[in-house]
Short mmCIF file of C-alpha atoms in Angstrom, two decimals:
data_model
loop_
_atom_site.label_atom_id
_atom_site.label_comp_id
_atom_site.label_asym_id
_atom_site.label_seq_id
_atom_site.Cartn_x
_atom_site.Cartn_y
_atom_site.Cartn_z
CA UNK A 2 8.60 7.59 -17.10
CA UNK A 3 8.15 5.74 -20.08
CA UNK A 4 11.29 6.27 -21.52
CA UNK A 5 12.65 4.80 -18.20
CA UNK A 6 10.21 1.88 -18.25
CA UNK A 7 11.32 1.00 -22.05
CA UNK A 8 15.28 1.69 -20.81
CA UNK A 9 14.71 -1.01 -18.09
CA UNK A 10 13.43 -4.00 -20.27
CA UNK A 11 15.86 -3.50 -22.57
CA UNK A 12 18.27 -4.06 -19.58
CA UNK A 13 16.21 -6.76 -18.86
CA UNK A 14 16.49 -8.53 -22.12
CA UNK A 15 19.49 -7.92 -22.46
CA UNK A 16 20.42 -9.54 -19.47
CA UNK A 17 17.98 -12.66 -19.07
CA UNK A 18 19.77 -15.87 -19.79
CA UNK A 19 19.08 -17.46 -23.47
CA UNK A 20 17.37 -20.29 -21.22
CA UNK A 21 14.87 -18.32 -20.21
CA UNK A 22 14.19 -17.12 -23.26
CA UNK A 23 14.04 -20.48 -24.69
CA UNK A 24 11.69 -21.67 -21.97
CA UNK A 25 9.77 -18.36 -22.61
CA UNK A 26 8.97 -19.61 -26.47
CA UNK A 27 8.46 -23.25 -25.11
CA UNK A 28 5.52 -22.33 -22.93
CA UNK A 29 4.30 -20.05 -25.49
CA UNK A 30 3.51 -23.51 -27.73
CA UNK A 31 1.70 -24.34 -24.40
CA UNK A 32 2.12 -27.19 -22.49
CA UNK A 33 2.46 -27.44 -18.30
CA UNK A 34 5.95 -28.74 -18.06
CA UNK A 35 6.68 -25.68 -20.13
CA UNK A 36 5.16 -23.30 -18.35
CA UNK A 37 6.33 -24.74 -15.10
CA UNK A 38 10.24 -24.54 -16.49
CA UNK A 39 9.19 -20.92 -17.36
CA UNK A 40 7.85 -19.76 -14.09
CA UNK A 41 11.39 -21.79 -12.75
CA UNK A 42 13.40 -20.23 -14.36
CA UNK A 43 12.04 -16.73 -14.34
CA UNK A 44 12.45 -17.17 -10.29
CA UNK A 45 15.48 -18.37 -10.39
CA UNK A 46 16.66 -15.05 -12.70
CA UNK A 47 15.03 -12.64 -10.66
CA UNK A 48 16.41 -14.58 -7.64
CA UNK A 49 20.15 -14.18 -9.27
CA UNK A 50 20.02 -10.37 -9.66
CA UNK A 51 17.63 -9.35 -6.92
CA UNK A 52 20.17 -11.71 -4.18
CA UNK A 53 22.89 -9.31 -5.75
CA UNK A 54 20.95 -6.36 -4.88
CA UNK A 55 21.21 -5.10 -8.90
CA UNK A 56 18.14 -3.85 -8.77
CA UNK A 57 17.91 -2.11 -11.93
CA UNK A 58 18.32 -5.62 -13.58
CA UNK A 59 15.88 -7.64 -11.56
CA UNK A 60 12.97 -5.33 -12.06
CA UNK A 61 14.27 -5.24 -16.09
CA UNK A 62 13.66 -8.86 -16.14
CA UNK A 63 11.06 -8.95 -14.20
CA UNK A 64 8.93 -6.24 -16.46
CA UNK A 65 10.29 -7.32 -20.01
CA UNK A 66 9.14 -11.17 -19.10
CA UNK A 67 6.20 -10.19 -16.76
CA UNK A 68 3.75 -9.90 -19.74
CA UNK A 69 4.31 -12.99 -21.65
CA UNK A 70 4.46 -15.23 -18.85
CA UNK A 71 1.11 -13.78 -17.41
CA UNK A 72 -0.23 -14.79 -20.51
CA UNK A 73 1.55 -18.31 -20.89
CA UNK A 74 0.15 -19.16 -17.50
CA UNK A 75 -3.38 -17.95 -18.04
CA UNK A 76 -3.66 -19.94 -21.60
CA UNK A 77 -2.75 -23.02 -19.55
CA UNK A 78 -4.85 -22.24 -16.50
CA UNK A 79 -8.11 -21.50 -19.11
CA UNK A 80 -7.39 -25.08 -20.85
CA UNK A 81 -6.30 -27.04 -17.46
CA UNK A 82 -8.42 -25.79 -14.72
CA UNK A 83 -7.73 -24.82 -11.42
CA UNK A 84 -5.75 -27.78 -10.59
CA UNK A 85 -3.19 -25.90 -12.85
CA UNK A 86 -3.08 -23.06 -10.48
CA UNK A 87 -3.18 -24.76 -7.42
CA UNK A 88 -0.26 -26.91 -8.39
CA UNK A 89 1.45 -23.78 -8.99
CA UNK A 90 0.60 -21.69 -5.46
CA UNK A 91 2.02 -25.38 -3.86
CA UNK A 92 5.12 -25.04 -6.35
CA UNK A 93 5.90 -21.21 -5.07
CA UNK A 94 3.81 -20.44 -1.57
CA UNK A 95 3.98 -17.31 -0.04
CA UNK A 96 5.22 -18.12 3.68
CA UNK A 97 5.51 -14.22 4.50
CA UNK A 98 6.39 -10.93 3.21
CA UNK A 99 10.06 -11.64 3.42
CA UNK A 100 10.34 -15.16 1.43
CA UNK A 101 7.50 -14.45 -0.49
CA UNK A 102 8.64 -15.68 -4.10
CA UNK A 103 9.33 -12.89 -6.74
CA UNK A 104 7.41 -14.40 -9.51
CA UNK A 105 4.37 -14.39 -6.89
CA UNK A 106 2.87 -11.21 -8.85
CA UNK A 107 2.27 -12.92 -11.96
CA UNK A 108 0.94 -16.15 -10.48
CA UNK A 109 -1.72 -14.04 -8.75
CA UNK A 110 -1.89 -12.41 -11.75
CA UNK A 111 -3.28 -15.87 -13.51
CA UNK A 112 -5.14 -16.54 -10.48
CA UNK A 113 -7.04 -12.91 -10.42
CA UNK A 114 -8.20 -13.86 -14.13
CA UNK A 115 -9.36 -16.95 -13.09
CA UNK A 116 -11.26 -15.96 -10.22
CA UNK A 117 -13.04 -12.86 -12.09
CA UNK A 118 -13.66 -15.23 -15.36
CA UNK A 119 -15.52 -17.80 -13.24
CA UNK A 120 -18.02 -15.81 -11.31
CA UNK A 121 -18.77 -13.79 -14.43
CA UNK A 122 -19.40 -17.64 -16.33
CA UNK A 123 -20.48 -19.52 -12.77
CA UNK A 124 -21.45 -17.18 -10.38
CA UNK A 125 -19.54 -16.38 -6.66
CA UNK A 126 -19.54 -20.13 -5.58
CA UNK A 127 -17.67 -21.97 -7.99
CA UNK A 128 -14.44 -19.69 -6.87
CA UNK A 129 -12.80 -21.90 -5.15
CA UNK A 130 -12.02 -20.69 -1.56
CA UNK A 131 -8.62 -21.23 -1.79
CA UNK A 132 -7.93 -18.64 -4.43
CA UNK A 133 -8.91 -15.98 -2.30
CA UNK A 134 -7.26 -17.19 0.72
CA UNK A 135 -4.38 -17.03 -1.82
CA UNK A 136 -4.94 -13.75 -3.11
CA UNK A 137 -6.21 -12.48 0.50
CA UNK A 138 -2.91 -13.29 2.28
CA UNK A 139 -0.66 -10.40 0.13
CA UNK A 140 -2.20 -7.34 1.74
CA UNK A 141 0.79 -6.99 3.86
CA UNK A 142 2.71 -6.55 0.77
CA UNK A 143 0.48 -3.92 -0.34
CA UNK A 144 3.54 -1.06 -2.23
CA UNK A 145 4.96 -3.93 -4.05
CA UNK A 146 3.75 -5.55 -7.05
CA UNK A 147 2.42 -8.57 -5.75
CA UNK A 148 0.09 -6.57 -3.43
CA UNK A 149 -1.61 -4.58 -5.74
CA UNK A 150 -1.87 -7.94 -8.53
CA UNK A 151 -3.67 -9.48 -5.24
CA UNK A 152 -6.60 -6.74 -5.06
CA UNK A 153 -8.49 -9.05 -7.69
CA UNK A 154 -9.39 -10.72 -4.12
CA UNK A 155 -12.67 -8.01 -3.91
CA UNK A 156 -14.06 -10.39 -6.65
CA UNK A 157 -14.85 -13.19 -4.05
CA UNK A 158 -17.12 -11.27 -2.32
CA UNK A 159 -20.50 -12.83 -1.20
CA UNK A 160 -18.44 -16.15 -1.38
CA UNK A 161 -20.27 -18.91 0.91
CA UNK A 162 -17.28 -20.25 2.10
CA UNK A 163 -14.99 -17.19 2.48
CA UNK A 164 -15.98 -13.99 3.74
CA UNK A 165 -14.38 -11.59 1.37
CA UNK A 166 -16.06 -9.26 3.60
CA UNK A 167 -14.60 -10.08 7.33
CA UNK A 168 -11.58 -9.93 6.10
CA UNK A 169 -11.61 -6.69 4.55
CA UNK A 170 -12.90 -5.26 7.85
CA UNK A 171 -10.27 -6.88 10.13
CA UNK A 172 -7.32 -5.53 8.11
CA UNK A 173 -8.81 -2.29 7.25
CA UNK A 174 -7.28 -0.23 10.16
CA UNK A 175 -3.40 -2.08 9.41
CA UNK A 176 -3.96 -1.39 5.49
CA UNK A 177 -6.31 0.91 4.44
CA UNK A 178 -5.09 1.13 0.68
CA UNK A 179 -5.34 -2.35 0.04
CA UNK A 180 -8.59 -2.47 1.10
CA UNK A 181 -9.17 0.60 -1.00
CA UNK A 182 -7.69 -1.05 -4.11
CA UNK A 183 -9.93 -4.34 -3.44
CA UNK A 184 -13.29 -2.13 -2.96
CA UNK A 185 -13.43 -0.98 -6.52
CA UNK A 186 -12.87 -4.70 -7.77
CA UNK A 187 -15.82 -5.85 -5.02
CA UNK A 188 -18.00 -2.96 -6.89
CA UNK A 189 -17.70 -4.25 -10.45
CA UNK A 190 -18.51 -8.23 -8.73
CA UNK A 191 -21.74 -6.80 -7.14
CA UNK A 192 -22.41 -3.58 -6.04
CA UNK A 193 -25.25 -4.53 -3.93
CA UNK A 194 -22.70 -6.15 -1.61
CA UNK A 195 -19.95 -3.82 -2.26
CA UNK A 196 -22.45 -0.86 -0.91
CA UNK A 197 -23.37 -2.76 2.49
CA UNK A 198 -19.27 -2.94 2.79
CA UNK A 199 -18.58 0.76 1.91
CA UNK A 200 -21.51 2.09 3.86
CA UNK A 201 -20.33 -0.38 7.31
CA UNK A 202 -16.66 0.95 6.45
CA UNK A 203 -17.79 4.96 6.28
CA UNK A 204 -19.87 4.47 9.43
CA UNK A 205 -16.97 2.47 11.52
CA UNK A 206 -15.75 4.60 14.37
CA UNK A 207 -12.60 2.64 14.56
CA UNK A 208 -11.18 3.97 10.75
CA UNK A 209 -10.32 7.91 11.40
CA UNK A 210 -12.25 10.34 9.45
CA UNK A 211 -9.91 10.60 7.10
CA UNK A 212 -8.87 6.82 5.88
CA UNK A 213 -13.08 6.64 5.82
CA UNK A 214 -12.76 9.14 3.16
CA UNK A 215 -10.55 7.86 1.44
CA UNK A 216 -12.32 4.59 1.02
CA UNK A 217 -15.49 6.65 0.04
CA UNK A 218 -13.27 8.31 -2.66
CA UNK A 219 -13.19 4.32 -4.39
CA UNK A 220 -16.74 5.78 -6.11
CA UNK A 221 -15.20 8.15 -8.32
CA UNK A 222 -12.92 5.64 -9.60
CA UNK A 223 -16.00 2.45 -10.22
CA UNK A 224 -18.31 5.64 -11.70
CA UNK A 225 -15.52 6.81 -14.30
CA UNK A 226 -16.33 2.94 -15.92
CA UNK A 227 -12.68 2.45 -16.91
CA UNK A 228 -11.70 -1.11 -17.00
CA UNK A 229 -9.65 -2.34 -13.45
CA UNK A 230 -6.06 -2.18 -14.71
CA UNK A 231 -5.54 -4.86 -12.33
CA UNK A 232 -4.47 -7.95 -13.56
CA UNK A 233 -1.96 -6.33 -15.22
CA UNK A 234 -1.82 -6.50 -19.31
CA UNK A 235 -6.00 -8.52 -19.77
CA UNK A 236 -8.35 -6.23 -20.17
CA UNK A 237 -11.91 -6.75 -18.37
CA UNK A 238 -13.82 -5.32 -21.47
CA UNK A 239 -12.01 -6.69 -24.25
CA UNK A 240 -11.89 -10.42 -22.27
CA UNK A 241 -15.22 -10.64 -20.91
CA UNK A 242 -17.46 -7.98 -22.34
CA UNK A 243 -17.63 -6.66 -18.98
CA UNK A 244 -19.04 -2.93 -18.47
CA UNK A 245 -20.12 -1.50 -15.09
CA UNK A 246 -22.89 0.97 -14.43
CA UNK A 247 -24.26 1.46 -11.05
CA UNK A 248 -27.65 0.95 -10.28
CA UNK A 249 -29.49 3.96 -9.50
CA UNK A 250 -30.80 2.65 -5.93
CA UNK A 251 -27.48 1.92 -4.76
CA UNK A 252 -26.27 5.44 -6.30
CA UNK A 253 -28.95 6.87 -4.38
CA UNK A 254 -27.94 5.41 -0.90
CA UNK A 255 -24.42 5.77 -0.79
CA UNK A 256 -24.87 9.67 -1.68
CA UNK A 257 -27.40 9.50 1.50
CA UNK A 258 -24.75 7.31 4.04
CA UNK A 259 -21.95 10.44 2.36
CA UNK A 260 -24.09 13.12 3.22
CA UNK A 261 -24.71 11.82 6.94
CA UNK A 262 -21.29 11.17 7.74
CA UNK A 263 -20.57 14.76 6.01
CA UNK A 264 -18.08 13.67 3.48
CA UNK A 265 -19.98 15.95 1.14
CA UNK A 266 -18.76 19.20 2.54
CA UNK A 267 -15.58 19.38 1.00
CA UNK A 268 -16.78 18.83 -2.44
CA UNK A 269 -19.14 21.62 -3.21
CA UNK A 270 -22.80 22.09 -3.97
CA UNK A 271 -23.26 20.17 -6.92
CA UNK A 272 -21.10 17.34 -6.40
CA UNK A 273 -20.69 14.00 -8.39
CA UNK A 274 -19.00 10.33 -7.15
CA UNK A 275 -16.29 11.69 -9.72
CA UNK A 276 -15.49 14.86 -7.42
CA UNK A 277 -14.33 12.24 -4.87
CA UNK A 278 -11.41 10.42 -6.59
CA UNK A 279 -8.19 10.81 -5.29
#
């Protein structure tokens, strides 16, 4: 697999356009004109080869670029605000899962940073709304790229002006493993809130015994306390100093709401949140 990955970026390299590669180092010396020619031209590339069905060479540009512009839009969006970002969702909207633009992932890539960085620094309300309306309308695209860079959306939850929390329930029965993927990231916001979710998820008679344990399996992964590897390539401890430990009470009550809707039986006497990953 990784011999494959490393194959396909050298495709993509060798491929990509010296313009992009140009604009790639221009936006590197930071800048917003640069980075928007960047994210411009990486669409238009990926457009080229992906309108051409080759594949193999879209997703080799898209993966040997993906990294560096993540990180050229992020410096900008940490030293220009949110104004930076919204200019860029207006710039490339996602109208629906078929003309959804292909550098969406690593816009909501820069977005997903954004949104964890300021509730960590300013607490659930100054997210603005519209970055998790943003981030909330890929779950249909869950399987792709973009889908799984949107499950940074469990970070808005408790938000005053968006319920994080609705939503999540009204698409949980049309995509359970999105809503999966955004649990863990609602745990490591505030588990307080994230264990009201799980427990009103694992006692909702309208998810089939099986999708509700699924979601319960989420705990093993928040109780290994491995950094989210979503957004791709920033890393939650290194960034932020961010480590996660749950708090015994809310340990305590989510093994009680397991062991009432029998979830327990399949994982032996003794079992752990970590028995439960999947």
């Amino acid at each position: 697999m990784q011999q494959r990955s490393s194959e396909r970026r050298k495709r993509g390299l060798e491929a990509a356009s010296d313009a992009l590669k140009t604009t790639l180092e221009e936006a590197a010396q930071g800048g917003v004109d640069a980075a928007f020619g960047l994210i411009g031209r990486y669409e238009r590339e990926l457009r080229e080869y992906h309108d051409r069905e080759d594949y193999d060479t879209y997703r080799g540009i898209l993966w040997a670029f993906y990294e560096p512009v993540a990180a050229a839009l992020d410096e900008n969006a940490t030293r220009e605000g949110w104004d930076f970002l919204v200019d860029l969702i207006d710039a490339y909207p996602r109208e629906n899962t078929v003309e959804e633009p292909l550098v969406s992932p690593v816009i909501e890539n820069a977005v997903g940073r954004h949104v964890i960085r300021t509730r960590l620094e300013d607490g659930v309300a100054a997210i603005p709304a519209e970055s998790l309306v943003y981030l909330g309308s890929f779950w249909e695209s869950m399987g792709d790229v973009s889908g799984e860079e949107s499950l940074t959306y469990g970070w808005g939850i408790g938000h005053p002006d968006h319920s994080a929390v609705d939503h999540l329930r009204d698409i949980v029965t049309e995509e359970l493993f999105w809503v999966h993927g955004a649990l863990s990231h609602t745990f490591y916001a505030d588990q307080h809130a994230a264990a009201d979710l799980l427990e009103a998820l694992l006692t909702d008679e309208r998810i089939d015994y099986e999708d509700r344990y699924t979601l319960a399996s989420v705990l093993g992964t928040v109780d290994d306390n491995s950094p989210p590897q979503i957004p791709r390539y920033w890393d939650l401890r290194e960034e932020v100093d961010y480590h996660f430990e749950f708090d015994e009470a809310v340990r305590s009550r989510l093994r009680e709401t397991i062991e009432a809707e029998g979830f327990h039986r399949r994982l032996g006497g003794d079992w752990t949140f970590s028995d439960m990953k999947i």
